[in-house]
mmCIF file of C-alpha atoms and ligand atoms in Angstrom:
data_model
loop_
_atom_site.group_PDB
_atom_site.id
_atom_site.type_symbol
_atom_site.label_atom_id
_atom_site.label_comp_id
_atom_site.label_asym_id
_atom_site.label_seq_id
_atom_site.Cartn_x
_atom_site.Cartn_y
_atom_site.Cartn_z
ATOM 1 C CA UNK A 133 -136.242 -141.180 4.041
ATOM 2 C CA UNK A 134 -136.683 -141.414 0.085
ATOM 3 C CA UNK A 135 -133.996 -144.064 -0.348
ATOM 4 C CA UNK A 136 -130.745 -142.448 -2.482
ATOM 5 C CA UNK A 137 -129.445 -142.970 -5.474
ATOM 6 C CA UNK A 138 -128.342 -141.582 -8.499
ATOM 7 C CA UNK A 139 -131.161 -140.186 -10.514
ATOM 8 C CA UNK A 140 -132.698 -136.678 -10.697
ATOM 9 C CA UNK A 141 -135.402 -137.173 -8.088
ATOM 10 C CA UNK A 142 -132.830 -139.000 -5.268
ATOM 11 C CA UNK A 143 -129.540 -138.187 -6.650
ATOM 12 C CA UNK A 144 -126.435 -135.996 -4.952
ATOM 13 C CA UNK A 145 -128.060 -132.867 -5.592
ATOM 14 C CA UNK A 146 -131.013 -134.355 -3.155
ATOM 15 C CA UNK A 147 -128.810 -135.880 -0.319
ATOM 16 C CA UNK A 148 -128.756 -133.088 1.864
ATOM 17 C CA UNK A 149 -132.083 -133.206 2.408
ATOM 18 C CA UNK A 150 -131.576 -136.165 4.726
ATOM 19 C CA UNK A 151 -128.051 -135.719 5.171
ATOM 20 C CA UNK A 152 -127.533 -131.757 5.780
ATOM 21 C CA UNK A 153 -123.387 -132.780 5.760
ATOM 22 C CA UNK A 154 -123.516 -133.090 1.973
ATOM 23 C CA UNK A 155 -123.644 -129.162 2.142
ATOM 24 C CA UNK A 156 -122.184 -128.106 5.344
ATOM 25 C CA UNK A 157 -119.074 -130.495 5.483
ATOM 26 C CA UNK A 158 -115.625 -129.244 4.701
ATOM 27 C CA UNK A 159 -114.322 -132.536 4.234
ATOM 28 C CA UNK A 160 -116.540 -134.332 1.785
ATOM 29 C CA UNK A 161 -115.257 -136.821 -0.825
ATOM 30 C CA UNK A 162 -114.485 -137.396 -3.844
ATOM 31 C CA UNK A 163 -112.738 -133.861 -4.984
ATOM 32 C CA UNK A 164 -111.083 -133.132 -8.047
ATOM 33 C CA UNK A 165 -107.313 -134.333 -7.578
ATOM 34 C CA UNK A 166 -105.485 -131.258 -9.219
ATOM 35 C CA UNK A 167 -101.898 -131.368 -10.575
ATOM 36 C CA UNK A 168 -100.628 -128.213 -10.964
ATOM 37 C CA UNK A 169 -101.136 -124.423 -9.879
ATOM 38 C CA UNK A 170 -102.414 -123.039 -6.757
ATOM 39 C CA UNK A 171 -104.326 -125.917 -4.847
ATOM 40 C CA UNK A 172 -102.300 -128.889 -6.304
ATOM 41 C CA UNK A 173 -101.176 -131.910 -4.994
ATOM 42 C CA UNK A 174 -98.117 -131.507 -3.163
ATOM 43 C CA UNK A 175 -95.149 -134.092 -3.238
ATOM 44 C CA UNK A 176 -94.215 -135.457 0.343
ATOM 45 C CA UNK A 177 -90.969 -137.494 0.895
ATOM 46 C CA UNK A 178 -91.959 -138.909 3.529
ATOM 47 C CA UNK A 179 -94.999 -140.830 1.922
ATOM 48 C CA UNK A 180 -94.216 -144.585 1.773
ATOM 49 C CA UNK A 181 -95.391 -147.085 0.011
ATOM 50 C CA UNK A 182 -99.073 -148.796 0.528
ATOM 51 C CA UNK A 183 -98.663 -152.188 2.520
ATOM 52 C CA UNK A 184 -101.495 -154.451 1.835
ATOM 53 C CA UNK A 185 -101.701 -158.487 3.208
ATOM 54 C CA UNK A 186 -104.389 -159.833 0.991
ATOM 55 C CA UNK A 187 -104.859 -163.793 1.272
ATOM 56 C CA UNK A 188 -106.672 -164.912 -1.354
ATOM 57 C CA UNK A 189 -110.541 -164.698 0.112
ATOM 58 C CA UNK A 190 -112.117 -167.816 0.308
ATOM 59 C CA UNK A 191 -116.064 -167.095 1.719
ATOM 60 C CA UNK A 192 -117.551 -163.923 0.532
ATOM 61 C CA UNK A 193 -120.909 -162.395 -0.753
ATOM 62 C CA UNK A 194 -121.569 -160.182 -4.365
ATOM 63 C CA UNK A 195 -124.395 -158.607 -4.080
ATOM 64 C CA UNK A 196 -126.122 -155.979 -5.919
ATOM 65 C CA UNK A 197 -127.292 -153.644 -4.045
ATOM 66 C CA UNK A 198 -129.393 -150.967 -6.150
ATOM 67 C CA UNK A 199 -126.318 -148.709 -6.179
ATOM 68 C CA UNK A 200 -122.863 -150.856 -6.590
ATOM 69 C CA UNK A 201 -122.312 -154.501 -6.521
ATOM 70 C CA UNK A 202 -120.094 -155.218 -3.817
ATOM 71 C CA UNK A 203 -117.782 -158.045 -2.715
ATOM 72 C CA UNK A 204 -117.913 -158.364 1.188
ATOM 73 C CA UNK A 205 -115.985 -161.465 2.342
ATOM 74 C CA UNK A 206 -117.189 -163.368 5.995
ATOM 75 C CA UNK A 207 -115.993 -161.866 9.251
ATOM 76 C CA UNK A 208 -113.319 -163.772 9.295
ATOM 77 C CA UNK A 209 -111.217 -162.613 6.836
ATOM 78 C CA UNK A 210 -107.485 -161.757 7.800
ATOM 79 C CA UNK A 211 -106.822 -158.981 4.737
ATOM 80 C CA UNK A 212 -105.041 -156.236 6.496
ATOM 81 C CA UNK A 213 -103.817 -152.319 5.401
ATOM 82 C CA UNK A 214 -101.150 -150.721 6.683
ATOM 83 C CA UNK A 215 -98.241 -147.899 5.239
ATOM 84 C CA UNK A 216 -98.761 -145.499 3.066
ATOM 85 C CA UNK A 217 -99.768 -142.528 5.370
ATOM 86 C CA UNK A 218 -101.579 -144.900 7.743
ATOM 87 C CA UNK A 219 -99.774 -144.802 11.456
ATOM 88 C CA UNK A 220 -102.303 -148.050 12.361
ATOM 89 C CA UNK A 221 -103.292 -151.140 10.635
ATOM 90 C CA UNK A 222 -105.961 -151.636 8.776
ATOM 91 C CA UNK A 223 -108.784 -154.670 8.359
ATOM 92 C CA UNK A 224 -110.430 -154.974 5.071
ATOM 93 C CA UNK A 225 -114.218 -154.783 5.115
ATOM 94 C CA UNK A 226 -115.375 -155.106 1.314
ATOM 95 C CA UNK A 227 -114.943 -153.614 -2.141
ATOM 96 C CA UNK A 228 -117.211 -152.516 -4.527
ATOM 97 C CA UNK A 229 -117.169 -150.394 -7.668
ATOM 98 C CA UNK A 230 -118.627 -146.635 -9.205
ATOM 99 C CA UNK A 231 -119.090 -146.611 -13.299
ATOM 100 C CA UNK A 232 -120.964 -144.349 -15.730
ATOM 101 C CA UNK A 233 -122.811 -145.474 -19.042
ATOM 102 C CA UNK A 234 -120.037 -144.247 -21.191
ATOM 103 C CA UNK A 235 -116.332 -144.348 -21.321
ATOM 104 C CA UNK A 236 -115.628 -140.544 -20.858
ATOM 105 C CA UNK A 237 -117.328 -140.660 -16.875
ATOM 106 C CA UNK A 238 -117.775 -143.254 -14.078
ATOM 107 C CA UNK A 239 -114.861 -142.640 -11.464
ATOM 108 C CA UNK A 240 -115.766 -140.351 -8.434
ATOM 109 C CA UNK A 241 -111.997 -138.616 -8.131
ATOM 110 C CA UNK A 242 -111.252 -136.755 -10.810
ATOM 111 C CA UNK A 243 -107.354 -135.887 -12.496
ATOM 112 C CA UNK A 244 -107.208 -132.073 -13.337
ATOM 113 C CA UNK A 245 -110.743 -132.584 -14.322
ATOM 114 C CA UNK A 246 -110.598 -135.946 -16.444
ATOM 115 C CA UNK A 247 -112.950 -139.231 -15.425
ATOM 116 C CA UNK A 248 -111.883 -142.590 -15.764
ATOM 117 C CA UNK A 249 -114.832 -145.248 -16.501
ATOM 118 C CA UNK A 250 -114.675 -146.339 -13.328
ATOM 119 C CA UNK A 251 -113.165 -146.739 -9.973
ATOM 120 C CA UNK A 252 -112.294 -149.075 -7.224
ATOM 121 C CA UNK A 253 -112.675 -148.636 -3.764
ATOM 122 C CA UNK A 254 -111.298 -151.162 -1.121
ATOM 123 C CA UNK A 255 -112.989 -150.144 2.507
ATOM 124 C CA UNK A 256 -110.936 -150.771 5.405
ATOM 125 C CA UNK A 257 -111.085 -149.716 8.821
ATOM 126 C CA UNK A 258 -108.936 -149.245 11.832
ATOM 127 C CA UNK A 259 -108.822 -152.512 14.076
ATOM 128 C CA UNK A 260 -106.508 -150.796 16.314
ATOM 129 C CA UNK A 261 -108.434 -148.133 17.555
ATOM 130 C CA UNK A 262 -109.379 -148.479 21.639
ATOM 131 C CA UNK A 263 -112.799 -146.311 20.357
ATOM 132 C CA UNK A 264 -114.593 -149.280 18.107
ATOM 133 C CA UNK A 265 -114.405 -152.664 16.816
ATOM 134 C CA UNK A 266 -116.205 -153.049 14.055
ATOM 135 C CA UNK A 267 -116.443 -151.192 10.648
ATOM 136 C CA UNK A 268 -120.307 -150.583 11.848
ATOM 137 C CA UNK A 269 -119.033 -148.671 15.037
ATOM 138 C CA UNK A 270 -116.007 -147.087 13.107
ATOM 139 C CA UNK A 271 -118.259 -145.189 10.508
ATOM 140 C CA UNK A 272 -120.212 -143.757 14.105
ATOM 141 C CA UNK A 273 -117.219 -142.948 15.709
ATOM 142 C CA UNK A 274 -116.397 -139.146 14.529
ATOM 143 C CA UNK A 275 -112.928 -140.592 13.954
ATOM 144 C CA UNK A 276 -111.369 -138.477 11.194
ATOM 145 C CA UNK A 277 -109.376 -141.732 10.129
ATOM 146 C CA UNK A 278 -111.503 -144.624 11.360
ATOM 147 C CA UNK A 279 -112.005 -145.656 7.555
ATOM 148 C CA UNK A 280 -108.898 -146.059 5.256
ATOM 149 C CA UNK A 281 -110.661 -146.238 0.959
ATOM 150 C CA UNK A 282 -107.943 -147.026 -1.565
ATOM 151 C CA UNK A 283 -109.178 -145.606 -4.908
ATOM 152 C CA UNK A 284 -107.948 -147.423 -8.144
ATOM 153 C CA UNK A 285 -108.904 -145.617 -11.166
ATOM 154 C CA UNK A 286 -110.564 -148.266 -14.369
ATOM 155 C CA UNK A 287 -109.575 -147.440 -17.959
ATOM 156 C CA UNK A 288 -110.328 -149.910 -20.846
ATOM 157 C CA UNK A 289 -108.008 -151.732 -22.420
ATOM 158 C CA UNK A 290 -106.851 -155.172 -22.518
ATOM 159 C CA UNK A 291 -109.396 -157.593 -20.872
ATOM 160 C CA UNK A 292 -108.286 -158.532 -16.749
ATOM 161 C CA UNK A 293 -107.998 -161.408 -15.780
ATOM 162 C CA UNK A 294 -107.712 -161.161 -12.737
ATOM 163 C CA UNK A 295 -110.968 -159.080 -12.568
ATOM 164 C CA UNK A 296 -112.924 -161.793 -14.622
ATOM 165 C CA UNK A 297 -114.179 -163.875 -11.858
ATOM 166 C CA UNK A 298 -115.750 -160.704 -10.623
ATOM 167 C CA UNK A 299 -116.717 -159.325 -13.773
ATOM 168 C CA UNK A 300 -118.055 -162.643 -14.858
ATOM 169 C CA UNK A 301 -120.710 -162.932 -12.026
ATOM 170 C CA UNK A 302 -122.369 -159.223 -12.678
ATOM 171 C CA UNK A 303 -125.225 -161.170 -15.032
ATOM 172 C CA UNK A 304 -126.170 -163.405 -11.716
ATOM 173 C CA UNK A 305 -126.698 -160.179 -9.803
ATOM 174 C CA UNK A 306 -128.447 -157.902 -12.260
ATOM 175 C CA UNK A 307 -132.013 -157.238 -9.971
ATOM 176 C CA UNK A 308 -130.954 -154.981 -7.267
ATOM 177 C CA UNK A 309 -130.706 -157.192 -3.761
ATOM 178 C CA UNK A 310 -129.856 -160.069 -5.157
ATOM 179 C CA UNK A 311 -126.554 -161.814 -4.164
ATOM 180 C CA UNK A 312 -124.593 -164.667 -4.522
ATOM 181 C CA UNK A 313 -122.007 -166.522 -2.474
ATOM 182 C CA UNK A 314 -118.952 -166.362 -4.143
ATOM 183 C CA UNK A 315 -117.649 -169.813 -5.872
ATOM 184 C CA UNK A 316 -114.340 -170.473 -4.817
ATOM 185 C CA UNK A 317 -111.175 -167.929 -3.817
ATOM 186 C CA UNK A 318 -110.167 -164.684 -5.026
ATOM 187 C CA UNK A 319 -107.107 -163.058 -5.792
ATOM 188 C CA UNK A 320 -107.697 -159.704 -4.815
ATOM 189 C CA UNK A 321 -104.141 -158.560 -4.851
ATOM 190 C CA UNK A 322 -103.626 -160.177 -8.042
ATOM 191 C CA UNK A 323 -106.039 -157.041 -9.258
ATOM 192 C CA UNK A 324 -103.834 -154.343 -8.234
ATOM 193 C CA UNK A 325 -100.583 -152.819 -9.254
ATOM 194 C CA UNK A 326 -97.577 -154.507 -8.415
ATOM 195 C CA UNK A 327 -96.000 -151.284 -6.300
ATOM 196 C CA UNK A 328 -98.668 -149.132 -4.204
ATOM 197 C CA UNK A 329 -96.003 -146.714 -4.091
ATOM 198 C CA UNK A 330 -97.609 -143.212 -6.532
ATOM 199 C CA UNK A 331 -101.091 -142.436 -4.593
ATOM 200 C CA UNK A 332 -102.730 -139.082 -3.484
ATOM 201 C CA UNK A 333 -104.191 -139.038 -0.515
ATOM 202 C CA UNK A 334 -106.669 -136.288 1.886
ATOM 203 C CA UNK A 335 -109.037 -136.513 4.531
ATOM 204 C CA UNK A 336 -112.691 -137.332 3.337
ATOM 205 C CA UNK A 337 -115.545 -138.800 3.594
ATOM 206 C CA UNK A 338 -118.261 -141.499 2.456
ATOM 207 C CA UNK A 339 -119.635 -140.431 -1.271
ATOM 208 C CA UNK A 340 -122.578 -142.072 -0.418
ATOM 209 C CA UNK A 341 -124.853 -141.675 2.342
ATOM 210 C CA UNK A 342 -124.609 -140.899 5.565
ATOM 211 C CA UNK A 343 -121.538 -138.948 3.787
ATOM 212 C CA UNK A 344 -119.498 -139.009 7.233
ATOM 213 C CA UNK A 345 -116.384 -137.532 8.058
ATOM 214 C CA UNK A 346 -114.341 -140.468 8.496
ATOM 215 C CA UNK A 347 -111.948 -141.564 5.969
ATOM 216 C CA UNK A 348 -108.505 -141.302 5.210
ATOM 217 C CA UNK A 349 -108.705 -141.413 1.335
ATOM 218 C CA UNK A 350 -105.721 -142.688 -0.582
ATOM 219 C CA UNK A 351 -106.256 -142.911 -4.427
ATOM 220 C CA UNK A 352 -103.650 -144.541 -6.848
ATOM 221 C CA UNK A 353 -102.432 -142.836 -9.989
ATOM 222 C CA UNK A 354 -101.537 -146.007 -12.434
ATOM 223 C CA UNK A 355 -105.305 -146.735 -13.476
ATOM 224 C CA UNK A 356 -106.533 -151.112 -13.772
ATOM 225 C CA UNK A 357 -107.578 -152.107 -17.233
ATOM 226 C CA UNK A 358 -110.182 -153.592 -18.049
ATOM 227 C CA UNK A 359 -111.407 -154.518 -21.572
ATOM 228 C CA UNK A 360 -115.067 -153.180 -22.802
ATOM 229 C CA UNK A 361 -117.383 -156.152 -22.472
ATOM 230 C CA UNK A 362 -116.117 -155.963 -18.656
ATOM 231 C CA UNK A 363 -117.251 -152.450 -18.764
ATOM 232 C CA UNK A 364 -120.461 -153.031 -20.493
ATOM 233 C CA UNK A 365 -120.967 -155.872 -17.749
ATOM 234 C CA UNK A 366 -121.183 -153.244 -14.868
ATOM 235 C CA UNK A 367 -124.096 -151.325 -17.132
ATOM 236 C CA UNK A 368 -126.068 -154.216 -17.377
ATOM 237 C CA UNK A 369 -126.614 -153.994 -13.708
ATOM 238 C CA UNK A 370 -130.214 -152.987 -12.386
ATOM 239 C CA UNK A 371 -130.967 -150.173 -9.994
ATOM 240 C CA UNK A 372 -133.844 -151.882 -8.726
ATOM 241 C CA UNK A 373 -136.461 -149.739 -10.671
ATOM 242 C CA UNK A 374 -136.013 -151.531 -13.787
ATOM 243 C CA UNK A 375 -132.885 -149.367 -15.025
ATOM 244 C CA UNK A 376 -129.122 -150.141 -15.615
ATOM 245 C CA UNK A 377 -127.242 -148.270 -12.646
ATOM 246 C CA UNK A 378 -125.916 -145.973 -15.304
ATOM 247 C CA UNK A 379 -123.795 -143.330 -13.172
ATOM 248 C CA UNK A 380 -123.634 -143.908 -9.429
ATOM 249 C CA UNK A 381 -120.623 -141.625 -9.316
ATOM 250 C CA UNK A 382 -120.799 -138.200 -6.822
ATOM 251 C CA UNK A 383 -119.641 -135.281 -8.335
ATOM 252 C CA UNK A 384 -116.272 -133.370 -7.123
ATOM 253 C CA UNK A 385 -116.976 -131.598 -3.535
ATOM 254 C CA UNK A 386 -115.330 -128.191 -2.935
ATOM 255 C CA UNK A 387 -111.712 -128.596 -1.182
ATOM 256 C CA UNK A 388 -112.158 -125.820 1.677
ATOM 257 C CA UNK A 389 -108.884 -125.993 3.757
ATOM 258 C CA UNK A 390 -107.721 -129.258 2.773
ATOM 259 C CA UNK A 391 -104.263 -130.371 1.361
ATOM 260 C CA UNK A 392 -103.810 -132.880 -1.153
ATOM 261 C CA UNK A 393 -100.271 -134.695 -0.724
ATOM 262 C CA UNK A 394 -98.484 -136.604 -3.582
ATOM 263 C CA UNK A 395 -96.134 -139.664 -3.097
ATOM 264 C CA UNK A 396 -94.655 -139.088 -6.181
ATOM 265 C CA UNK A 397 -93.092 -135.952 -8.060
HETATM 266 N N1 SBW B 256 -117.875 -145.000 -1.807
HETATM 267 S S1 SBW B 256 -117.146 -145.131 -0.408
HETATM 268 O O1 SBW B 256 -115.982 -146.000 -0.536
HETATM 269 O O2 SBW B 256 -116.877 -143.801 0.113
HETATM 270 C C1 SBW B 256 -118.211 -145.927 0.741
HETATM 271 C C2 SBW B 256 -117.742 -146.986 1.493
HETATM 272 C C3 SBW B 256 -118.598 -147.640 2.410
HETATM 273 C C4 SBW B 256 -119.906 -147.193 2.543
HETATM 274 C C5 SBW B 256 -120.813 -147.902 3.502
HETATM 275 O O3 SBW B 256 -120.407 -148.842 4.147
HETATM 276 N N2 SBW B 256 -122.078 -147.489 3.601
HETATM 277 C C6 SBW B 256 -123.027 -148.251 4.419
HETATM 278 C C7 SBW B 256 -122.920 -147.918 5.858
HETATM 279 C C8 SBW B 256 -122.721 -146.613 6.296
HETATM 280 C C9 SBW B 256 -122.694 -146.354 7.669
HETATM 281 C C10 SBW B 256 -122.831 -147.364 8.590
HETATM 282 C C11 SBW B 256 -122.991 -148.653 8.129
HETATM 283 O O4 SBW B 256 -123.126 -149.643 9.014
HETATM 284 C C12 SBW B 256 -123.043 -148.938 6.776
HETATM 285 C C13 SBW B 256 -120.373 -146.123 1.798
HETATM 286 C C14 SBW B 256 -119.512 -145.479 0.881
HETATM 287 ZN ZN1 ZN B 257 -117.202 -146.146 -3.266
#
């Protein structure tokens, strides 16, 4: 299989090729999240808020590779999920970002049509399920929820802080498969909004290969800043064929029967 990625000769438009899903699924990710009219979000009461137990990790890999840098702590790792529309807990597997080359694209969801520079995405998966233990067996497992992604939109603006650490380390993984141990702890819930209470959230899937069925998407509305060089940092990272990964963003997928439900009014 011609590895994917994001250019003309392996990009979206070529992933069905060795993952037919990309055209036949009805509930592929990331769609455009649409406000108002016909097939827009709608508001649910009984949405709570996003419950998320992240101890600072202490052992954990960044690697780059070829088409994100990810941050993918050791097994051990106790950061649990659980709320929002999520009727199980949640373990945390790893994050990892999606960014184009200029400020006007990069995110994967869409708002009534508008990109963000980038986007978040925290992987979790169900550690409650009698079906699988392990995120490996969960993504197999036909499950309609076995995955749980929290989206966080990126806009720039004043520099993060508590994104530096992170952002910091992107020169020491610029050739794609190279990684580092990460020095020291990290904050992660020092990076996200202090209430997890306005989200969307739907039934997807992976936007990356194999593209499966599996997730229970729930993507925040109050965007992360992050200042330009810490944009510009995420462009300086190699795709492994010489190149900046300058877009490894899918494109909207077509709702079909889906519902999009709002926490917030
Ligand atoms: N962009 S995304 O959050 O939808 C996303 C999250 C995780 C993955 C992922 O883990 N892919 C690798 C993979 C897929 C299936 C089985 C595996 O063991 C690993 C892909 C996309
Ligand atoms: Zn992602």
């Amino acid at each position: 299989m011609a590895p994917w990625g994001y250019s003309k000769e392996n990009g979206p438009a070529t992933w069905h090729k060795d993952c037919p899903i990309a055209n036949t699924g009805v509930r592929q990710s990331p769609i455009d999240l649409i406000t108002t009219g016909q097939t827009c979000a709608k508001y649910d009461s009984n949405l709570k808020p996003v419950i998320v137990s992240y101890p600072a990790f202490s052992e954990a890999t960044f690697l780059n590779n070829g088409h994100s840098v990810q941050f993918q702590p050791s097994a051990g790792n106790l950061s649990e999920l659980s709320g929002g529309p999520l009727t199980k807990k949640y373990k945390f597997e790893q994050f990892h970002f999606h960014w184009g080359n200029n400020d006007s694209e990069g995110s994967e969801h869409r708002v009534n049509g508008k990109m963000y520079p980038a986007e978040l995405h925290l992987v979790h998966w169900n550690s409650e399920s009698p079906n699988f233990s392990s995120f490996q067996e969960a993504v197999g497992s036909n499950d309609p929820h076995a995955l749980c992604v929290l989206g966080f939109f990126l806009k720039v603006g004043a520099e993060n802080a508590s994104l530096k650490p992170i952002t910091d380390l992107l020169s020491k993984v610029k050739n794609a498969g190279s990684s580092v141990s990460f020095p020291g702890k990290f904050d992660l819930k020092a990076v996200l909004p202090e209430t997890l209470t306005d989200y969307y959230t739907y039934d997807g899937s992976l936007t990356t290969p194999p593209l499966a069925e599996c997730v229970k998407w729930i993507v925040f509305k109050e965007p992360i800043e992050v200042s330009t060089a810490q944009m510009e940092a995420f462009r300086a990272v190699d795709d492994g064929h010489g190149k900046p990964i300058t877009g490894n963003y899918r494109p909207p997928c077509p709702l079909h029967t889906r519902t999009v439900a709002a926490s917030f009014k």
